[in-house]
XYZ file of C-alpha atoms in Angstrom:
396
model
C -59.197 35.361 -0.881
C -59.301 38.390 -3.253
C -56.596 40.049 -5.505
C -55.683 43.738 -5.764
C -58.016 43.780 -8.785
C -60.923 42.521 -6.593
C -60.720 38.996 -8.066
C -60.767 35.910 -6.511
C -58.301 32.711 -6.530
C -59.477 29.976 -7.950
C -60.784 27.210 -5.552
C -58.403 24.060 -5.578
C -59.718 20.724 -4.425
C -56.779 18.142 -3.733
C -57.723 14.344 -4.252
C -54.961 11.908 -3.316
C -54.238 8.836 -5.320
C -52.803 5.520 -3.941
C -49.182 6.291 -5.581
C -48.917 9.377 -3.309
C -49.630 11.921 -5.961
C -52.285 14.527 -5.179
C -54.557 15.526 -8.285
C -55.243 19.239 -8.317
C -58.498 20.457 -9.518
C -58.552 23.981 -10.438
C -61.177 26.239 -11.999
C -60.104 29.067 -14.233
C -61.486 32.435 -14.888
C -63.378 30.738 -18.061
C -65.095 28.010 -15.740
C -63.139 25.001 -17.453
C -61.202 22.788 -14.775
C -57.384 22.194 -15.053
C -56.128 19.144 -13.643
C -52.318 18.903 -12.235
C -50.455 16.444 -10.158
C -47.858 16.943 -7.545
C -46.131 14.338 -5.597
C -46.547 14.709 -1.871
C -43.063 14.744 0.105
C -42.602 11.632 2.270
C -41.380 12.124 5.827
C -38.249 10.030 6.903
C -40.631 7.852 9.037
C -42.261 6.449 6.001
C -40.944 3.290 4.375
C -41.462 2.694 0.627
C -44.024 0.408 1.152
C -46.086 3.000 2.982
C -45.448 1.827 6.596
C -43.410 3.469 9.346
C -39.479 2.903 9.560
C -39.027 2.414 13.294
C -35.316 1.942 12.970
C -34.974 5.244 11.656
C -36.494 6.483 14.876
C -34.152 4.952 17.197
C -31.543 6.855 18.686
C -27.660 6.633 17.909
C -26.816 5.687 21.708
C -29.312 2.760 21.592
C -28.304 1.344 18.301
C -24.572 1.723 19.273
C -25.207 -0.369 22.589
C -26.746 -2.947 20.597
C -23.713 -3.130 18.249
C -21.367 -3.377 21.056
C -23.187 -6.617 22.509
C -23.011 -7.894 18.728
C -19.498 -6.900 18.404
C -18.585 -8.598 21.656
C -20.096 -11.823 21.092
C -19.278 -12.246 17.218
C -17.594 -15.752 16.510
C -16.590 -14.838 13.219
C -15.714 -11.908 10.924
C -18.583 -12.424 8.755
C -20.978 -11.553 12.037
C -19.630 -7.901 11.882
C -19.006 -7.557 8.000
C -22.847 -8.295 7.818
C -23.831 -5.222 9.890
C -21.410 -3.264 7.673
C -23.016 -4.052 4.400
C -26.679 -3.556 5.633
C -26.846 0.056 5.206
C -25.402 3.398 5.401
C -26.122 4.291 9.102
C -25.346 0.921 10.548
C -21.988 1.159 8.835
C -21.509 4.629 10.228
C -22.526 3.806 13.637
C -20.724 -0.030 13.746
C -17.207 1.967 13.019
C -18.062 3.945 16.288
C -14.822 3.695 18.667
C -16.986 2.286 21.251
C -17.991 -0.643 19.134
C -14.647 -1.401 17.644
C -13.339 -1.165 21.667
C -15.707 -4.145 22.453
C -15.061 -6.158 19.886
C -14.132 -9.601 20.567
C -10.902 -11.401 19.204
C -12.659 -13.309 16.750
C -14.303 -10.369 14.961
C -10.803 -9.565 13.393
C -9.674 -13.227 13.164
C -8.695 -12.931 9.535
C -7.235 -15.778 7.820
C -3.902 -15.500 6.435
C -4.813 -16.145 2.707
C -7.505 -13.136 3.128
C -4.949 -10.521 4.680
C -5.308 -7.440 2.756
C -4.460 -3.698 3.196
C -8.096 -3.169 4.075
C -7.791 -5.986 6.636
C -4.846 -4.005 8.099
C -6.488 -0.836 8.292
C -9.523 -2.333 10.030
C -7.227 -4.131 12.983
C -5.224 -0.757 13.239
C -8.882 0.963 13.611
C -9.703 -1.548 16.215
C -6.388 -1.093 17.824
C -6.693 2.851 17.826
C -9.865 2.902 19.402
C -8.499 0.962 22.541
C -9.130 -2.782 21.611
C -6.141 -4.606 23.387
C -7.009 -7.980 21.534
C -6.882 -6.075 18.228
C -3.496 -4.537 19.857
C -1.997 -8.149 20.782
C -3.013 -9.594 17.340
C -1.614 -6.567 15.186
C 1.289 -6.536 17.168
C 2.231 -10.211 16.594
C 1.443 -9.825 12.863
C 3.890 -6.731 12.498
C 6.121 -8.299 14.479
C 6.561 -11.745 13.021
C 5.026 -11.572 9.646
C 5.661 -8.009 8.143
C 8.966 -7.747 10.359
C 8.161 -4.544 11.673
C 9.790 -5.139 15.008
C 9.663 -1.898 16.520
C 5.670 -1.263 15.687
C 4.919 -4.761 16.443
C 6.590 -4.685 19.976
C 4.976 -1.412 20.669
C 1.410 -2.743 19.953
C 1.975 -5.702 22.369
C 3.494 -3.549 24.993
C 0.257 -1.130 24.761
C -1.592 -4.469 25.398
C 0.725 -5.670 27.844
C 0.080 -2.104 29.968
C -3.572 -3.020 30.082
C -2.769 -6.428 31.661
C -3.226 -8.772 28.485
C -1.895 -12.013 29.727
C -1.004 -13.358 26.130
C 0.792 -9.986 25.274
C 3.058 -10.187 28.449
C 3.956 -13.718 27.691
C 4.723 -13.016 23.982
C 6.858 -9.947 25.304
C 8.648 -12.501 27.480
C 9.253 -14.959 24.964
C 10.968 -11.963 22.908
C 12.926 -10.943 25.937
C 14.011 -14.631 26.583
C 15.264 -15.214 22.836
C 16.139 -11.866 21.947
C 13.971 -11.670 19.043
C 14.488 -8.584 16.682
C 18.025 -8.116 17.561
C 21.094 -10.351 18.556
C 22.076 -12.806 21.044
C 23.290 -10.232 23.676
C 19.716 -8.485 23.390
C 18.639 -11.407 25.368
C 17.057 -10.246 28.970
C 16.441 -13.177 30.830
C 15.507 -11.046 34.019
C 13.054 -9.143 32.082
C 11.609 -12.212 30.331
C 11.123 -13.923 34.049
C 9.428 -10.591 35.168
C 7.032 -10.645 32.413
C 6.336 -14.256 32.843
C 5.497 -13.830 36.361
C 3.078 -11.019 35.593
C 1.333 -12.994 33.022
C 1.517 -16.305 35.538
C -0.127 -13.966 38.162
C -2.904 -13.216 35.578
C -3.375 -17.322 35.171
C -1.940 -17.504 31.845
C -1.059 -21.382 31.728
C 1.950 -21.278 29.118
C 3.483 -18.499 31.347
C 2.827 -20.727 34.479
C 4.845 -23.700 32.831
C 7.573 -21.014 31.562
C 8.051 -19.703 34.801
C 8.041 -23.055 36.653
C 10.491 -24.442 34.209
C 12.742 -21.070 34.953
C 12.758 -21.788 38.706
C 13.767 -25.501 38.115
C 16.753 -24.709 35.784
C 17.572 -21.429 37.406
C 17.365 -19.628 33.965
C 16.984 -15.952 34.777
C 16.169 -16.472 38.335
C 17.596 -18.070 41.550
C 17.049 -21.715 41.203
C 14.264 -23.269 43.256
C 13.278 -26.589 42.359
C 10.433 -27.346 44.809
C 8.660 -23.934 43.938
C 9.166 -24.527 40.004
C 7.218 -27.775 40.441
C 4.824 -26.138 41.995
C 4.019 -23.799 39.404
C 3.834 -26.760 36.849
C 1.571 -28.438 38.953
C -0.525 -25.135 39.209
C -0.632 -25.021 35.565
C -1.815 -28.532 34.833
C -4.606 -27.618 37.559
C -5.549 -24.454 35.860
C -5.762 -26.085 32.647
C -7.981 -28.946 34.164
C -10.228 -26.626 35.725
C -10.620 -24.526 32.256
C -11.411 -27.656 30.128
C -13.885 -28.992 32.943
C -15.731 -25.640 32.856
C -15.891 -25.509 29.176
C -17.345 -29.073 28.797
C -19.707 -28.213 31.842
C -21.411 -25.231 29.830
C -21.078 -26.856 26.493
C -22.705 -30.409 28.086
C -19.813 -32.541 27.136
C -19.324 -35.951 28.787
C -16.143 -36.148 30.803
C -15.919 -39.971 31.249
C -13.482 -40.590 28.420
C -11.205 -38.344 30.184
C -10.055 -40.807 32.544
C -7.477 -42.767 30.582
C -5.089 -41.295 28.200
C -5.503 -42.591 24.579
C -4.539 -40.607 21.574
C -7.231 -40.506 18.937
C -6.301 -41.281 15.364
C -7.438 -38.246 14.033
C -5.400 -35.333 12.559
C -4.873 -32.216 14.542
C -7.415 -29.525 13.480
C -4.382 -26.946 13.094
C -1.544 -28.796 11.704
C 1.606 -27.459 11.728
C 3.561 -27.360 8.192
C 6.606 -29.250 9.823
C 4.345 -31.773 11.807
C 1.508 -32.783 9.399
C 1.806 -36.307 10.392
C 0.955 -35.593 13.937
C -2.081 -37.907 15.239
C -3.988 -37.350 18.435
C -6.407 -34.762 19.859
C -5.884 -34.805 23.575
C -4.345 -32.134 25.760
C -0.730 -33.704 26.521
C 0.112 -32.119 29.869
C -3.284 -33.536 31.403
C -1.954 -36.881 31.037
C -0.082 -36.164 34.458
C -3.448 -36.520 35.854
C -4.551 -39.410 33.969
C -6.818 -37.219 31.524
C -7.716 -37.274 28.020
C -9.327 -33.936 27.116
C -9.600 -31.837 23.898
C -7.033 -29.642 22.991
C -7.353 -26.068 23.662
C -8.496 -23.624 21.175
C -5.217 -21.853 19.309
C -5.374 -17.931 19.725
C -6.389 -16.233 16.443
C -3.091 -14.410 16.354
C -1.040 -17.985 16.600
C -3.252 -19.535 14.010
C -2.765 -16.247 11.695
C 1.105 -17.311 12.178
C 1.281 -20.918 11.275
C -1.033 -20.237 8.261
C 0.814 -17.264 7.225
C 4.371 -19.036 7.239
C 2.501 -22.386 5.792
C 1.678 -20.526 2.533
C 5.337 -19.783 2.144
C 6.426 -23.313 2.222
C 6.587 -23.533 5.932
C 9.891 -21.304 6.263
C 9.966 -17.703 7.677
C 13.370 -17.109 5.772
C 16.592 -18.499 4.432
C 18.312 -20.540 7.266
C 15.222 -19.863 9.751
C 12.873 -21.986 11.746
C 9.451 -22.244 12.896
C 8.799 -23.300 16.279
C 8.251 -27.058 16.374
C 4.834 -26.924 18.503
C 1.695 -27.139 16.635
C -0.115 -24.176 18.524
C 2.611 -21.705 18.506
C 3.412 -20.357 15.098
C 6.426 -18.348 15.979
C 9.224 -18.058 13.757
C 12.853 -17.345 14.196
C 14.153 -13.762 13.656
C 17.818 -14.798 13.149
C 19.617 -17.813 12.717
C 19.836 -20.328 15.643
C 17.583 -18.206 17.629
C 15.543 -21.383 18.922
C 16.829 -23.807 21.029
C 16.971 -27.518 19.875
C 16.178 -30.861 21.513
C 19.448 -31.975 23.276
C 18.906 -35.576 22.485
C 17.795 -35.718 18.394
C 18.524 -32.242 17.553
C 15.309 -32.554 15.138
C 13.056 -30.060 16.904
C 13.397 -26.668 18.208
C 11.345 -24.668 20.156
C 10.895 -20.915 21.072
C 10.269 -21.610 24.781
C 10.397 -24.048 27.581
C 6.561 -24.178 27.597
C 6.275 -25.166 23.988
C 8.958 -27.751 24.466
C 7.113 -29.422 27.292
C 3.806 -29.338 25.624
C 5.090 -30.906 22.255
C 7.332 -33.519 24.143
C 4.205 -35.088 25.654
C 2.122 -34.500 22.653
C 3.999 -36.112 19.935
C 7.956 -35.900 20.647
C 8.328 -38.270 23.231
C 7.426 -41.185 21.035
C 9.628 -40.032 18.242
C 12.592 -38.817 19.983
C 16.055 -40.796 19.404
C 19.423 -40.075 20.433
C 21.962 -39.590 18.083
C 26.054 -39.070 18.589
C 26.128 -36.435 16.048
C 23.366 -34.168 14.336
C 23.595 -31.551 11.419
C 22.969 -28.070 11.635
C 21.172 -26.189 8.683
C 24.466 -25.878 6.963
C 25.179 -29.566 7.169
C 27.836 -28.943 9.791
C 27.957 -31.708 12.112
C 27.367 -30.777 15.870
C 27.757 -32.576 18.917
C 24.539 -34.208 20.349
C 25.394 -32.658 23.856
C 26.746 -29.366 22.212
C 24.932 -26.197 21.747
C 24.454 -24.529 18.294
C 23.985 -20.974 19.713
C 25.601 -21.099 22.873
C 24.826 -23.153 26.185
C 21.240 -22.176 26.644
C 20.186 -23.113 22.938
C 20.001 -26.938 23.750
C 16.960 -28.123 25.312
C 17.079 -31.110 27.758
C 14.308 -33.578 26.678
C 11.639 -34.540 29.677
C 11.532 -37.712 31.266
């Protein structure tokens, strides 16, 4: 190519080196060769090692679909955390609302000792994405641990609207006890209605609670035969759930033929009952079975660990539910009902009382003529601390 003055541009000969630089050999007008180096720009598909990076070529929709499968099958928060710290693109796609809405309950099952503002923010982000398990877990934490009653109940109601059985049952317990308010705030009919809805969805504790309500005429017209039917149905559902889990894991069921508590500590001991021994599921002893105890929900485990780190007390004069797998605290004095025989244990619901009775309290309960309340005042063993409904009759 010629210039306006009739001169030609010098010829350029490029030679690529292994270090991705081009050696430009140029002849000037005097005939001498000049050497200059120019770095070649890489395309996004070329990795630092010189090979192709296929991950950058994957569309976002495909990566989000894979992340949805990963989040829904996570067994601990670390599984999801490893994705967030891999690279900037994965972090951005993993925080997509669709991925967060599919996350399993164990994805955000943070331990109470690791609770922080960032964990709170992540759980809130999952709840805002429409994850009903996150709504229930955050609602339980805010209502009982952070004492933000209105916000906690709102998140649990959001999960209950989506037919989340544990949220429906938790709201029923709140209605039965008037939690977050006074004794006059109890709404037994609303509690029974919520329990019936959760029982219809197959929640075992709700089935037990509804059965006891029908037997005792608590918030509903008394119907002993119908209540007994619900209790038998709860045991049958629990047995079926355990058998299906054992079949999937290949666990032998021969040792379930007799009820023999094992001399091993409970995997999640309650701070008030750390002397507990035995790892079998109690109510299945009605059928002559000895099966492993059901896994505690992460929200209940968080509550138990949260108050265990605070000397096992939710506040001055307040008590925790004595059932190992519950973790619910009182929101006012004498909110929970006590055992009518010994007065040494208290429960948030009849379902927790029935479970704990056959798990440990049946062997420990001893009748007393008078027992003391938290202030040291004597109360008759057949009397009530906070009204007639605040004393539970021990099961036979």
